[in-house]
Coordinates of C-alpha atoms in Angstrom, one line a residue:
Chain A
M605 CA 14.0 -22.0 -22.1
P606 CA 14.2 -18.2 -22.8
L607 CA 11.1 -16.1 -23.9
T608 CA 11.1 -14.7 -27.4
P609 CA 9.5 -11.6 -28.7
N610 CA 6.7 -13.9 -30.1
D611 CA 6.0 -15.3 -26.8
V612 CA 5.5 -12.1 -25.4
A613 CA 3.5 -11.0 -28.2
R614 CA 1.0 -14.0 -27.9
L615 CA 0.9 -13.1 -23.8
A616 CA 0.2 -9.4 -24.6
D617 CA -2.3 -10.6 -27.1
L618 CA -4.1 -12.8 -24.4
A619 CA -4.1 -9.9 -21.8
R620 CA -5.4 -7.6 -24.5
I621 CA -2.6 -5.1 -24.5
E622 CA -1.3 -3.2 -27.5
L623 CA 2.5 -3.1 -27.5
S624 CA 5.1 -1.3 -29.7
D625 CA 7.9 -3.4 -31.0
E626 CA 10.4 -1.5 -28.5
E627 CA 8.1 -2.5 -25.7
L628 CA 8.0 -6.1 -26.8
A629 CA 11.9 -6.2 -27.0
G630 CA 12.4 -4.6 -23.6
L631 CA 9.8 -6.9 -21.8
T632 CA 11.3 -10.1 -23.3
G633 CA 14.6 -9.5 -21.7
Q634 CA 13.0 -8.2 -18.4
L635 CA 10.6 -11.1 -18.2
D636 CA 13.1 -13.6 -18.7
L637 CA 15.5 -12.2 -15.8
I638 CA 12.3 -12.3 -13.6
L639 CA 11.4 -15.8 -14.4
E640 CA 14.8 -16.9 -13.9
S641 CA 14.8 -15.6 -10.5
V642 CA 11.5 -17.3 -9.7
Q643 CA 12.6 -20.7 -10.9
V644 CA 13.8 -21.3 -7.3
V645 CA 10.2 -21.6 -6.2
A646 CA 9.4 -24.8 -8.2
S647 CA 12.9 -26.3 -7.6
S648 CA 12.7 -25.9 -3.9
V649 CA 9.1 -26.7 -2.9
P650 CA 8.4 -30.3 -1.8
P651 CA 5.6 -31.5 -4.4
E652 CA 3.4 -33.0 -1.6
T653 CA 3.2 -29.6 0.1
T654 CA -0.5 -28.4 0.3
P655 CA -1.1 -25.2 -1.7
T656 CA -2.5 -22.1 0.2
S657 CA -4.6 -19.9 -2.1
H658 CA -5.5 -17.4 0.8
A659 CA -3.9 -16.9 4.2
L660 CA -7.1 -17.1 5.9
S661 CA -9.1 -20.2 6.3
L662 CA -12.1 -18.8 4.6
T663 CA -15.8 -20.2 4.7
N664 CA -18.2 -19.0 2.0
V665 CA -20.1 -15.9 3.6
F666 CA -24.0 -15.7 2.6
R667 CA -26.2 -12.7 3.3
P668 CA -29.8 -12.4 3.2
D669 CA -31.3 -12.0 -0.1
E670 CA -32.8 -8.6 0.4
V671 CA -33.8 -5.8 -2.1
R672 CA -31.4 -2.9 -1.5
P673 CA -31.3 0.4 -3.5
S674 CA -28.6 0.2 -6.4
L675 CA -26.5 3.2 -7.5
P676 CA -28.4 5.7 -9.4
V677 CA -28.0 5.4 -13.2
E678 CA -27.0 8.8 -13.8
D679 CA -24.1 8.6 -11.0
V680 CA -23.0 5.1 -12.7
L681 CA -23.0 6.7 -16.5
A682 CA -21.5 10.0 -15.2
M683 CA -17.9 8.8 -15.6
A684 CA -18.7 6.5 -18.7
P685 CA -16.3 7.0 -21.8
A686 CA -19.7 7.1 -24.1
V687 CA -23.5 6.9 -23.2
E688 CA -26.5 6.3 -25.4
D689 CA -30.1 6.3 -24.1
D690 CA -29.1 5.9 -20.5
R691 CA -26.7 3.1 -21.5
F692 CA -23.0 2.4 -21.8
R693 CA -22.3 2.8 -25.5
V694 CA -19.5 0.4 -26.5
P695 CA -17.7 0.0 -30.2
R696 CA -18.9 -2.7 -32.2
I697 CA -18.6 -6.3 -31.0
L698 CA -18.8 -8.1 -34.4
E699 CA -16.7 -7.9 -37.4
E700 CA -18.0 -5.7 -40.4
A701 CA -18.1 -8.6 -42.7
A702 CA -19.8 -11.0 -40.4
Chain B
M1074 CA 6.2 22.7 19.3
S1075 CA 2.9 24.3 19.3
E1076 CA 2.2 25.0 15.6
P1077 CA -0.7 22.6 14.4
I1078 CA 1.3 21.4 11.7
F1079 CA 3.9 19.8 13.7
A1080 CA 1.6 18.5 16.4
S1081 CA 0.5 14.9 16.8
A1082 CA -2.9 13.7 15.7
A1083 CA -3.5 12.8 19.5
D1084 CA -2.4 16.5 20.8
L1085 CA -4.5 18.0 17.8
A1086 CA -7.5 15.8 18.9
R1087 CA -6.9 17.1 22.7
D1088 CA -6.9 20.7 21.7
L1089 CA -9.8 20.2 19.5
A1090 CA -11.7 18.6 22.4
A1091 CA -10.8 21.5 24.6
G1092 CA -11.8 24.1 22.4
T1093 CA -8.4 25.7 22.1
L1094 CA -8.1 24.8 18.5
S1095 CA -10.8 24.5 15.8
S1096 CA -10.7 22.0 13.0
E1097 CA -10.8 24.7 10.4
E1098 CA -7.5 26.2 12.0
A1099 CA -5.8 22.8 12.0
T1100 CA -7.0 22.2 8.3
R1101 CA -6.1 25.5 7.1
A1102 CA -2.5 25.0 8.7
C1103 CA -2.2 21.8 6.8
L1104 CA -3.4 23.2 3.5
E1105 CA -1.1 26.0 3.8
R1106 CA 1.8 23.8 4.5
I1107 CA 0.9 21.6 1.3
E1108 CA 0.7 24.9 -0.7
S1109 CA 4.2 25.8 0.5
S1110 CA 6.1 22.6 0.4
D1111 CA 4.1 20.0 -1.9
G1112 CA 5.6 21.7 -5.0
D1113 CA 9.0 20.0 -4.1
V1114 CA 7.6 17.0 -2.4
H1115 CA 4.6 16.3 -4.5
A1116 CA 2.9 13.9 -2.1
F1117 CA -0.7 14.8 -3.3
L1118 CA -2.3 14.2 -6.7
H1119 CA -5.4 16.1 -5.5
V1120 CA -6.1 18.5 -2.8
R1121 CA -9.5 19.4 -2.0
A1122 CA -9.0 22.6 -0.2
D1123 CA -12.4 24.3 -0.3
E1124 CA -14.3 21.1 0.5
A1125 CA -11.8 20.2 3.4
L1126 CA -12.4 23.5 4.8
S1127 CA -16.0 23.4 4.6
D1128 CA -16.1 19.8 6.3
A1129 CA -13.8 21.2 9.1
R1130 CA -16.4 24.2 9.6
A1131 CA -19.0 21.5 10.0
I1132 CA -17.4 19.5 12.7
D1133 CA -16.6 22.7 14.4
Q1134 CA -20.2 23.6 14.4
R1135 CA -21.3 20.0 15.5
R1136 CA -18.8 20.3 18.4
A1137 CA -20.2 23.8 19.2
S1138 CA -23.6 22.3 19.5
G1139 CA -22.8 19.7 22.2
E1140 CA -22.6 16.7 19.9
A1141 CA -20.6 13.8 21.2
L1142 CA -17.8 13.3 18.5
G1143 CA -15.3 10.5 17.9
P1144 CA -11.6 10.8 19.3
L1145 CA -10.1 12.0 16.0
A1146 CA -13.0 14.3 14.9
G1147 CA -11.7 17.4 13.2
V1148 CA -8.4 15.9 12.5
P1149 CA -7.0 16.3 9.0
I1150 CA -6.0 13.3 7.2
A1151 CA -4.6 12.2 3.7
V1152 CA -5.9 9.3 1.8
K1153 CA -4.0 7.2 -0.7
D1154 CA -5.4 7.7 -4.4
A1155 CA -6.0 3.8 -4.4
F1156 CA -9.4 4.6 -2.4
C1157 CA -12.6 5.4 -3.9
T1158 CA -14.0 8.9 -2.9
T1159 CA -17.1 10.4 -4.0
G1160 CA -16.6 13.8 -5.3
S1161 CA -12.8 13.4 -5.5
P1162 CA -10.8 12.0 -8.4
T1163 CA -9.4 8.4 -7.8
T1164 CA -6.7 7.7 -10.1
C1165 CA -4.5 5.2 -8.6
G1166 CA -1.6 6.7 -10.2
S1167 CA -2.7 5.9 -13.7
R1168 CA -3.6 7.5 -16.9
M1169 CA -6.3 4.5 -17.3
L1170 CA -8.1 6.4 -14.3
E1171 CA -7.1 9.9 -14.8
G1172 CA -10.2 12.3 -13.8
W1173 CA -12.3 9.5 -12.7
V1174 CA -14.6 10.3 -9.8
P1175 CA -16.1 7.3 -8.2
P1176 CA -19.9 6.9 -7.5
Y1177 CA -19.3 5.4 -4.1
D1178 CA -17.0 5.8 -1.2
A1179 CA -14.7 2.9 0.1
T1180 CA -15.5 1.5 3.5
V1181 CA -12.4 3.0 5.0
V1182 CA -13.2 6.4 3.5
R1183 CA -16.8 6.3 4.7
R1184 CA -15.4 5.5 8.3
L1185 CA -13.2 8.3 8.3
K1186 CA -15.9 10.5 7.5
E1187 CA -18.4 9.1 9.9
A1188 CA -15.5 9.5 12.6
G1189 CA -15.3 13.3 11.8
L1190 CA -11.9 13.1 10.3
V1191 CA -11.2 15.8 7.5
I1192 CA -10.1 14.6 4.2
L1193 CA -7.4 17.0 2.8
G1194 CA -6.9 15.1 -0.5
K1195 CA -5.4 12.1 -2.2
T1196 CA -1.8 11.1 -2.2
N1197 CA 0.7 9.9 -4.9
M1198 CA 1.4 6.2 -5.3
D1199 CA 2.8 3.9 -7.9
E1200 CA 0.6 2.9 -10.5
F1201 CA -2.2 0.8 -9.2
A1202 CA 0.3 0.1 -6.1
M1203 CA 3.0 -1.7 -8.2
G1204 CA 6.4 -0.2 -7.1
S1205 CA 8.6 0.7 -4.3
S1206 CA 9.8 4.3 -5.1
T1207 CA 6.4 6.1 -6.3
E1208 CA 8.3 6.6 -9.7
N1209 CA 5.7 4.4 -11.5
S1210 CA 3.0 7.1 -11.0
A1211 CA 1.9 8.4 -14.4
F1212 CA 1.8 11.8 -12.6
G1213 CA 5.5 12.3 -11.6
P1214 CA 7.4 10.8 -8.4
T1215 CA 7.0 12.0 -5.0
R1216 CA 10.3 13.1 -3.3
N1217 CA 11.5 12.2 0.2
P1218 CA 11.2 15.1 2.6
W1219 CA 14.6 14.0 3.9
D1220 CA 16.4 14.3 0.7
L1221 CA 14.7 15.6 -2.2
T1222 CA 17.0 13.5 -4.6
R1223 CA 15.8 10.4 -2.9
I1224 CA 12.8 7.8 -3.3
P1225 CA 9.8 8.2 -0.5
G1226 CA 9.2 4.5 -1.0
G1227 CA 6.4 3.0 -2.5
S1228 CA 3.6 2.5 -3.5
G1229 CA 2.5 4.5 -0.8
G1230 CA 5.1 7.0 -1.1
G1231 CA 2.8 10.2 -1.0
S1232 CA 1.2 8.8 2.2
A1233 CA 4.4 8.5 4.0
A1234 CA 6.0 11.7 2.6
C1235 CA 2.9 13.9 3.4
L1236 CA 3.6 12.9 7.0
A1237 CA 7.1 13.5 7.0
A1238 CA 6.8 16.9 5.2
F1239 CA 4.2 17.9 7.9
E1240 CA 1.5 18.5 5.3
A1241 CA -0.8 16.2 7.2
P1242 CA -0.6 14.3 10.7
L1243 CA -2.3 11.0 9.4
A1244 CA -2.6 9.0 6.3
V1245 CA -4.2 6.0 4.9
G1246 CA -2.2 3.3 3.0
S1247 CA -2.6 0.1 1.5
D1248 CA 0.0 -2.7 1.8
T1249 CA 0.3 -5.7 -0.7
G1250 CA 4.0 -6.4 -0.4
G1251 CA 5.2 -3.5 1.8
S1252 CA 3.6 -0.6 0.5
I1253 CA 2.8 1.0 3.7
R1254 CA 5.9 -0.3 5.7
Q1255 CA 8.6 0.3 3.2
P1256 CA 7.7 4.2 2.6
A1257 CA 7.2 4.4 6.4
S1258 CA 10.8 2.9 6.7
V1259 CA 12.6 5.2 4.5
T1260 CA 10.8 8.5 5.7
G1261 CA 11.1 7.9 9.4
T1262 CA 7.4 7.5 10.1
V1263 CA 5.0 4.8 11.5
G1264 CA 3.3 2.5 8.9
V1265 CA 1.1 -0.7 10.1
K1266 CA -0.4 -3.4 7.9
P1267 CA -3.1 -5.1 9.9
T1268 CA -3.8 -8.7 9.9
Y1269 CA -5.3 -9.6 6.4
G1270 CA -9.2 -9.2 6.9
G1271 CA -8.8 -6.7 9.7
V1272 CA -9.6 -3.5 7.6
S1273 CA -12.3 -3.7 4.7
R1274 CA -10.8 -3.7 1.2
Y1275 CA -14.3 -2.7 -0.2
G1276 CA -13.5 0.4 -2.4
L1277 CA -9.7 -0.1 -2.4
V1278 CA -8.9 -0.5 -6.2
A1279 CA -7.6 -4.0 -6.2
M1280 CA -4.1 -5.0 -7.0
A1281 CA -3.6 -8.8 -5.6
S1282 CA -6.8 -9.6 -3.7
S1283 CA -5.4 -12.2 -1.4
L1284 CA -2.4 -10.0 -0.3
D1285 CA -3.7 -6.3 -0.3
Q1286 CA -4.4 -4.8 3.1
P1287 CA -5.5 -1.1 4.1
G1288 CA -3.6 0.3 7.2
P1289 CA -2.8 3.5 9.0
C1290 CA 0.1 5.9 8.5
A1291 CA 1.3 8.3 11.1
R1292 CA 4.2 10.2 12.9
T1293 CA 3.8 8.6 16.2
V1294 CA 2.7 4.9 17.4
L1295 CA -0.4 6.4 19.4
D1296 CA -1.6 8.2 16.4
A1297 CA -1.2 5.2 14.1
A1298 CA -3.4 3.1 16.7
L1299 CA -6.1 5.8 17.1
L1300 CA -6.4 5.6 13.3
H1301 CA -6.2 1.9 13.1
A1302 CA -9.3 1.8 15.6
V1303 CA -11.3 4.1 13.3
M1304 CA -10.5 1.9 10.1
A1305 CA -10.6 -1.6 11.4
G1306 CA -13.7 -4.0 12.0
H1307 CA -15.9 -6.2 10.3
D1308 CA -17.5 -5.2 6.9
P1309 CA -20.1 -7.2 5.2
S1310 CA -19.2 -5.5 1.8
D1311 CA -15.7 -7.5 2.1
S1312 CA -16.2 -11.1 1.7
T1313 CA -12.6 -11.6 3.2
S1314 CA -13.4 -9.2 6.2
I1315 CA -12.7 -10.9 9.6
D1316 CA -15.8 -11.0 11.8
A1317 CA -14.3 -10.6 15.1
P1318 CA -13.3 -7.8 17.5
V1319 CA -10.5 -5.3 16.7
P1320 CA -7.7 -5.9 19.1
D1321 CA -7.3 -3.1 21.5
V1322 CA -4.8 -1.2 19.7
V1323 CA -4.9 2.0 21.4
A1324 CA -4.7 0.6 24.9
A1325 CA -1.6 -1.2 23.6
A1326 CA -0.1 2.0 22.4
R1327 CA -0.5 3.6 25.4
A1328 CA 0.9 0.8 27.4
G1329 CA 4.1 0.4 25.5
D1330 CA 5.2 -2.3 27.8
V1331 CA 7.5 -5.1 26.6
A1332 CA 8.5 -6.4 29.9
G1333 CA 8.6 -10.3 29.8
M1334 CA 7.7 -10.2 26.0
R1335 CA 9.5 -12.8 23.9
I1336 CA 10.9 -11.1 20.7
G1337 CA 12.4 -13.3 18.1
V1338 CA 15.3 -11.7 15.7
V1339 CA 14.8 -13.6 12.1
T1340 CA 18.1 -14.9 11.2
E1341 CA 17.4 -14.8 7.5
L1342 CA 16.6 -11.1 7.3
S1343 CA 19.9 -9.8 7.7
G1344 CA 23.4 -10.1 6.3
E1345 CA 24.5 -9.8 2.8
G1346 CA 22.4 -7.0 0.9
Y1347 CA 21.7 -5.1 4.1
A1348 CA 23.2 -1.6 4.6
P1349 CA 25.7 -1.5 7.5
G1350 CA 23.8 1.5 9.1
V1351 CA 20.6 -0.4 8.8
E1352 CA 22.0 -3.3 10.7
Q1353 CA 23.4 -1.1 13.2
R1354 CA 20.4 0.9 14.1
F1355 CA 18.4 -2.5 13.9
Q1356 CA 20.8 -4.1 16.5
E1357 CA 20.6 -1.0 18.6
A1358 CA 16.9 -1.1 18.7
V1359 CA 16.9 -4.9 19.5
A1360 CA 19.3 -3.9 22.6
A1361 CA 16.7 -1.2 23.7
L1362 CA 13.9 -3.6 23.8
A1363 CA 16.0 -5.9 25.8
A1364 CA 16.9 -3.1 28.1
A1365 CA 13.2 -2.4 28.7
G1366 CA 12.5 -6.0 29.7
A1367 CA 11.8 -7.9 26.7
E1368 CA 13.7 -11.4 26.2
I1369 CA 15.4 -11.5 22.9
V1370 CA 15.9 -14.8 20.9
E1371 CA 17.1 -15.6 17.6
V1372 CA 14.5 -17.5 15.2
S1373 CA 15.3 -19.1 11.9
C1374 CA 12.6 -18.9 9.2
P1375 CA 14.0 -20.6 6.4
H1376 CA 11.4 -20.5 3.9
F1377 CA 11.4 -16.5 3.9
S1378 CA 13.9 -16.8 1.1
L1379 CA 11.2 -18.2 -1.0
A1380 CA 8.6 -15.3 -0.2
L1381 CA 10.0 -12.9 -2.9
P1382 CA 10.2 -15.1 -5.9
A1383 CA 6.8 -16.7 -4.7
Y1384 CA 5.2 -13.3 -4.5
Y1385 CA 6.4 -12.4 -7.9
L1386 CA 4.2 -15.3 -9.2
I1387 CA 1.2 -15.0 -7.0
M1388 CA 0.8 -11.1 -7.1
P1389 CA 1.3 -10.6 -11.0
S1390 CA -1.5 -13.7 -11.3
E1391 CA -3.8 -11.7 -9.1
V1392 CA -2.8 -8.4 -11.0
S1393 CA -3.6 -10.0 -14.5
S1394 CA -7.0 -11.1 -13.5
N1395 CA -8.0 -7.9 -11.1
L1396 CA -6.8 -5.6 -14.0
A1397 CA -8.7 -7.3 -16.7
R1398 CA -11.7 -4.9 -15.4
F1399 CA -9.9 -2.0 -17.0
D1400 CA -11.4 -2.6 -20.5
A1401 CA -12.5 0.7 -21.6
M1402 CA -16.1 -0.1 -21.6
R1403 CA -17.7 1.3 -18.4
Y1404 CA -15.2 3.7 -17.1
G1405 CA -11.7 4.9 -17.5
L1406 CA -9.6 5.8 -20.7
R1407 CA -11.1 4.8 -24.1
V1408 CA -8.7 5.1 -27.2
G1409 CA -9.7 4.3 -30.7
D1410 CA -13.5 4.8 -30.6
D1411 CA -13.8 6.3 -34.0
G1412 CA -16.0 3.6 -35.5
S1413 CA -13.2 2.0 -37.5
H1414 CA -12.3 -0.5 -34.2
S1415 CA -14.1 -3.2 -32.7
A1416 CA -14.8 -3.5 -28.9
E1417 CA -11.7 -5.9 -28.6
Q1418 CA -9.2 -3.2 -30.6
V1419 CA -10.4 -0.5 -28.6
M1420 CA -9.7 -2.5 -25.6
R1421 CA -6.2 -3.3 -26.6
L1422 CA -5.6 0.2 -27.5
S1423 CA -6.8 1.8 -24.4
R1424 CA -4.9 -0.8 -22.3
G1425 CA -1.8 -0.2 -24.4
A1426 CA -2.0 3.7 -23.8
G1427 CA -3.5 3.6 -20.1
F1428 CA -1.0 1.3 -18.5
G1429 CA 2.5 2.1 -17.7
A1430 CA 5.6 0.0 -18.1
E1431 CA 5.6 -1.9 -14.8
V1432 CA 1.8 -2.6 -14.9
K1433 CA 2.0 -4.1 -18.3
R1434 CA 5.1 -6.0 -17.0
R1435 CA 3.3 -7.7 -14.3
V1436 CA 0.1 -8.2 -16.1
I1437 CA 2.0 -10.2 -19.0
L1438 CA 3.8 -12.1 -16.1
G1439 CA 0.7 -13.2 -14.5
T1440 CA -1.0 -14.1 -17.9
Y1441 CA 2.5 -16.2 -18.4
A1442 CA 2.3 -17.9 -14.8
L1443 CA -1.4 -18.8 -15.1
S1444 CA -1.3 -20.0 -18.7
S1445 CA -2.1 -23.7 -19.5
G1446 CA 1.0 -25.9 -19.1
Y1447 CA 2.9 -23.4 -16.8
Y1448 CA 0.2 -23.1 -14.1
D1449 CA 1.4 -26.0 -11.8
A1450 CA 5.2 -25.1 -12.2
Y1451 CA 4.5 -21.5 -11.4
Y1452 CA 1.3 -20.5 -9.5
G1453 CA 0.8 -24.0 -8.2
S1454 CA 4.4 -23.9 -6.5
A1455 CA 4.2 -20.4 -5.3
Q1456 CA 0.9 -21.4 -3.4
K1457 CA 3.0 -24.5 -2.0
A1458 CA 5.6 -21.7 -0.9
R1459 CA 3.0 -19.8 0.8
T1460 CA 2.2 -22.8 3.0
L1461 CA 5.8 -23.2 4.0
I1462 CA 6.1 -19.5 5.0
I1463 CA 2.9 -19.8 6.9
E1464 CA 4.3 -22.9 8.6
D1465 CA 7.5 -20.7 9.6
F1466 CA 5.4 -18.2 11.1
D1467 CA 3.4 -20.7 13.1
R1468 CA 6.6 -22.5 14.4
A1469 CA 8.1 -19.1 15.2
F1470 CA 4.9 -17.8 17.0
A1471 CA 4.8 -21.0 19.3
T1472 CA 8.0 -19.8 21.0
V1473 CA 7.9 -16.0 20.6
D1474 CA 5.2 -13.2 21.0
V1475 CA 6.5 -11.2 18.1
L1476 CA 9.4 -11.4 15.2
V1477 CA 11.6 -8.6 14.4
S1478 CA 13.8 -7.4 11.4
P1479 CA 14.7 -4.5 9.3
S1480 CA 11.8 -3.1 7.5
T1481 CA 13.9 -2.8 4.3
P1482 CA 17.5 -3.7 3.5
T1483 CA 18.6 -0.1 2.8
T1484 CA 17.9 3.5 3.4
A1485 CA 16.1 5.5 0.5
F1486 CA 17.9 5.1 -2.6
P1487 CA 18.5 8.0 -5.3
L1488 CA 15.5 8.7 -7.6
G1489 CA 16.1 6.8 -10.8
E1490 CA 18.7 4.3 -9.6
R1491 CA 16.5 1.2 -9.9
T1492 CA 14.1 2.3 -12.4
N1493 CA 15.6 0.2 -15.0
D1494 CA 16.5 -2.5 -12.9
P1495 CA 13.1 -4.4 -11.8
M1496 CA 14.9 -7.0 -9.9
A1497 CA 16.9 -4.4 -7.8
M1498 CA 13.5 -2.4 -7.2
Y1499 CA 11.7 -5.5 -6.0
Q1500 CA 14.6 -6.3 -3.5
A1501 CA 13.4 -3.5 -1.4
D1502 CA 10.5 -5.4 -0.3
L1503 CA 12.5 -8.5 0.8
C1504 CA 11.6 -8.3 4.6
T1505 CA 8.0 -7.0 4.2
I1506 CA 6.6 -9.6 1.8
P1507 CA 6.4 -12.8 4.1
S1508 CA 3.8 -11.2 6.3
N1509 CA 1.7 -10.5 3.1
M1510 CA 2.0 -14.1 2.0
A1511 CA 0.9 -15.2 5.6
G1512 CA -1.6 -12.5 6.3
N1513 CA -0.2 -11.8 9.6
S1514 CA 0.0 -8.3 11.1
S1515 CA 3.2 -6.2 10.5
A1516 CA 4.5 -2.8 10.9
S1517 CA 7.5 -0.3 10.7
F1518 CA 8.8 1.9 13.2
P1519 CA 11.5 4.6 13.2
A1520 CA 14.9 3.1 14.4
G1521 CA 17.1 6.3 13.7
L1522 CA 19.3 7.5 11.1
A1523 CA 22.1 5.6 9.4
P1524 CA 25.3 6.8 10.2
E1525 CA 26.8 6.7 6.6
D1526 CA 24.0 8.7 4.9
G1527 CA 21.9 10.5 7.6
L1528 CA 18.7 8.7 6.4
P1529 CA 15.9 6.9 8.2
V1530 CA 15.9 3.3 9.2
G1531 CA 12.8 1.0 9.8
F1532 CA 12.4 -1.6 12.5
Q1533 CA 9.9 -4.1 11.4
V1534 CA 7.5 -6.0 13.9
M1535 CA 5.6 -8.9 13.0
A1536 CA 2.7 -10.5 15.1
P1537 CA 0.4 -13.4 14.9
P1538 CA -3.0 -12.9 12.9
L1539 CA -5.3 -11.0 15.1
C1540 CA -2.7 -10.0 17.6
D1541 CA -2.1 -6.5 16.0
D1542 CA -2.0 -5.0 19.5
R1543 CA 1.4 -6.5 20.0
L1544 CA 2.8 -4.5 17.3
Y1545 CA 1.7 -1.3 19.1
R1546 CA 3.1 -2.6 22.5
V1547 CA 6.7 -3.2 20.8
G1548 CA 6.4 0.0 18.8
A1549 CA 5.4 2.3 21.6
A1550 CA 8.2 0.9 23.8
L1551 CA 10.6 1.6 21.1
E1552 CA 9.6 4.8 20.3
R1553 CA 9.6 5.8 24.1
V1554 CA 13.2 4.5 24.8
L1555 CA 14.6 6.1 21.4
T1556 CA 12.9 9.4 21.8
E1557 CA 14.4 9.5 25.3
R1558 CA 17.9 8.7 23.8
W1559 CA 17.6 11.2 21.0
G1560 CA 16.1 14.0 23.1
A1561 CA 13.0 14.6 20.7
P1562 CA 11.1 12.6 18.0
L1563 CA 13.3 11.5 14.9
L1564 CA 11.3 13.8 12.5
D1565 CA 11.8 16.9 14.9
A1566 CA 15.1 16.9 13.0
L1567 CA 13.0 17.8 9.7
A1568 CA 10.9 20.3 11.5
G1569 CA 13.6 22.0 12.8
R1570 CA 15.0 23.0 9.5
D1571 CA 13.5 24.2 6.3
R1572 CA 15.6 22.2 3.6
L1573 CA 12.3 21.8 1.6
S1574 CA 12.3 25.1 0.3
E1575 CA 16.0 24.6 -0.6
G1576 CA 15.2 21.9 -3.1
G1577 CA 17.8 19.6 -2.1
R1578 CA 20.0 18.0 1.0
A1579 CA 21.0 20.4 3.8

């Protein structure tokens, strides 16, 4: 089932990306082509195959819980888009009417 | 050739140790070359000229005071702009990170500094390492020094092109689906993707965490091995770093002995879609290794055909998750923060303005593949395909020591040719992706120039996990035989003519 521009708009919404109408139209066709070409994966993999999430067999790694110096506040804030009182300043989280 | 810019890193290191060359001289030579040729090539996004000269003088002083230094101390190097560097911008080729100076060094960068290498600057790349041509860089493409109208490969086109342009003797890259090997292939240079977990990812801006792997780029096999030895080894800051000794890659590169080795030619990585000159040079390289004493067998890896489509499910899924961090709150671009927009609206506007077309495409594709109701069909089945690819490798490595194939199906294509055709662009990584999916080590070595267009062809070697030394053994054998045949290293053809200043093909 081909994607519609509405589907792509919903995905862009989930991904928090503002798209122009032109971008939506272009992406819809391109994503359809890509999805068509990856269908072969689902259709040719035996369902009983064990999935691999990671090429290495990993075990959880722990380290001793030691206090270590963190980055200086001024270094971390140096590249922040906006700073207020030694903190990151962010736009309002709640809607005005709330 | 005695000029420092044409010398190998190993030769520079020898002259530095002997005191016949200073690091300041070597560094200055590279900076002058960058000044004269990078206007055409555009391999660098940032050159730290003053800092590099100051670092070089410091190394010269330490050497003069009798301090014991590492084997590559004083040798200049370029670093892909995906690695965090304190004091220098790290943009990942994206408007999102334009001007961002990280508060810490990547482990790889820290190791370069500790080993006394002199960082010249940061190299151009496809935005967030997504692409095969560097045309997705927000700051303009890099051009191939062999032909300035052609792509230098990607995503690490800058790291490969700066080597071929003799702007740096060494470079650092990262490889998620071929971003070290495919640029190496199309620029006639050496590029190695170590075993996943062999080199720390700490401070490498993440694209697809289960696939990303930093590695060395160089003009010779020994140089790549010397850099590999500096970069590799366990790092507690990377939870997927392997806590095991690094294979002796330098000894393997010096030995270059393939007598008695069993080399498997992958049946599925040839035929339709492969340029005739690529197949010809590949076959000649296989014959050269046979003449050097290797036993050649043909090996079938039937599930490699699933690697590319499965990659385009797994990679975008991880991309959509990893790039969620670019939320305009703590660093990076912020758009629309004028009091009238909420944090979520600012996030949308910033990501809409800061990400380029390919990044948006992959984030949205990944969002789709991971979304409720599609997860099993897409991401789930891709993970199963990954198992089948690993089993293909396991079966093959039970009977052969290494596998070989062309590194990429064609030589460098013209700039602009595939920018509006994502599927064609993705084909460039057809041969390299299986090793990312399976995590084994893999490398591209120069195999000559394709007769039809005179452009470099790459020879890919794939070895089992933690057997990275075999790549160097085969690469060095091939390099020795082919250099004897050509009468000089492949890149000498470029060093001998100054087509860079002519702005086009000779």
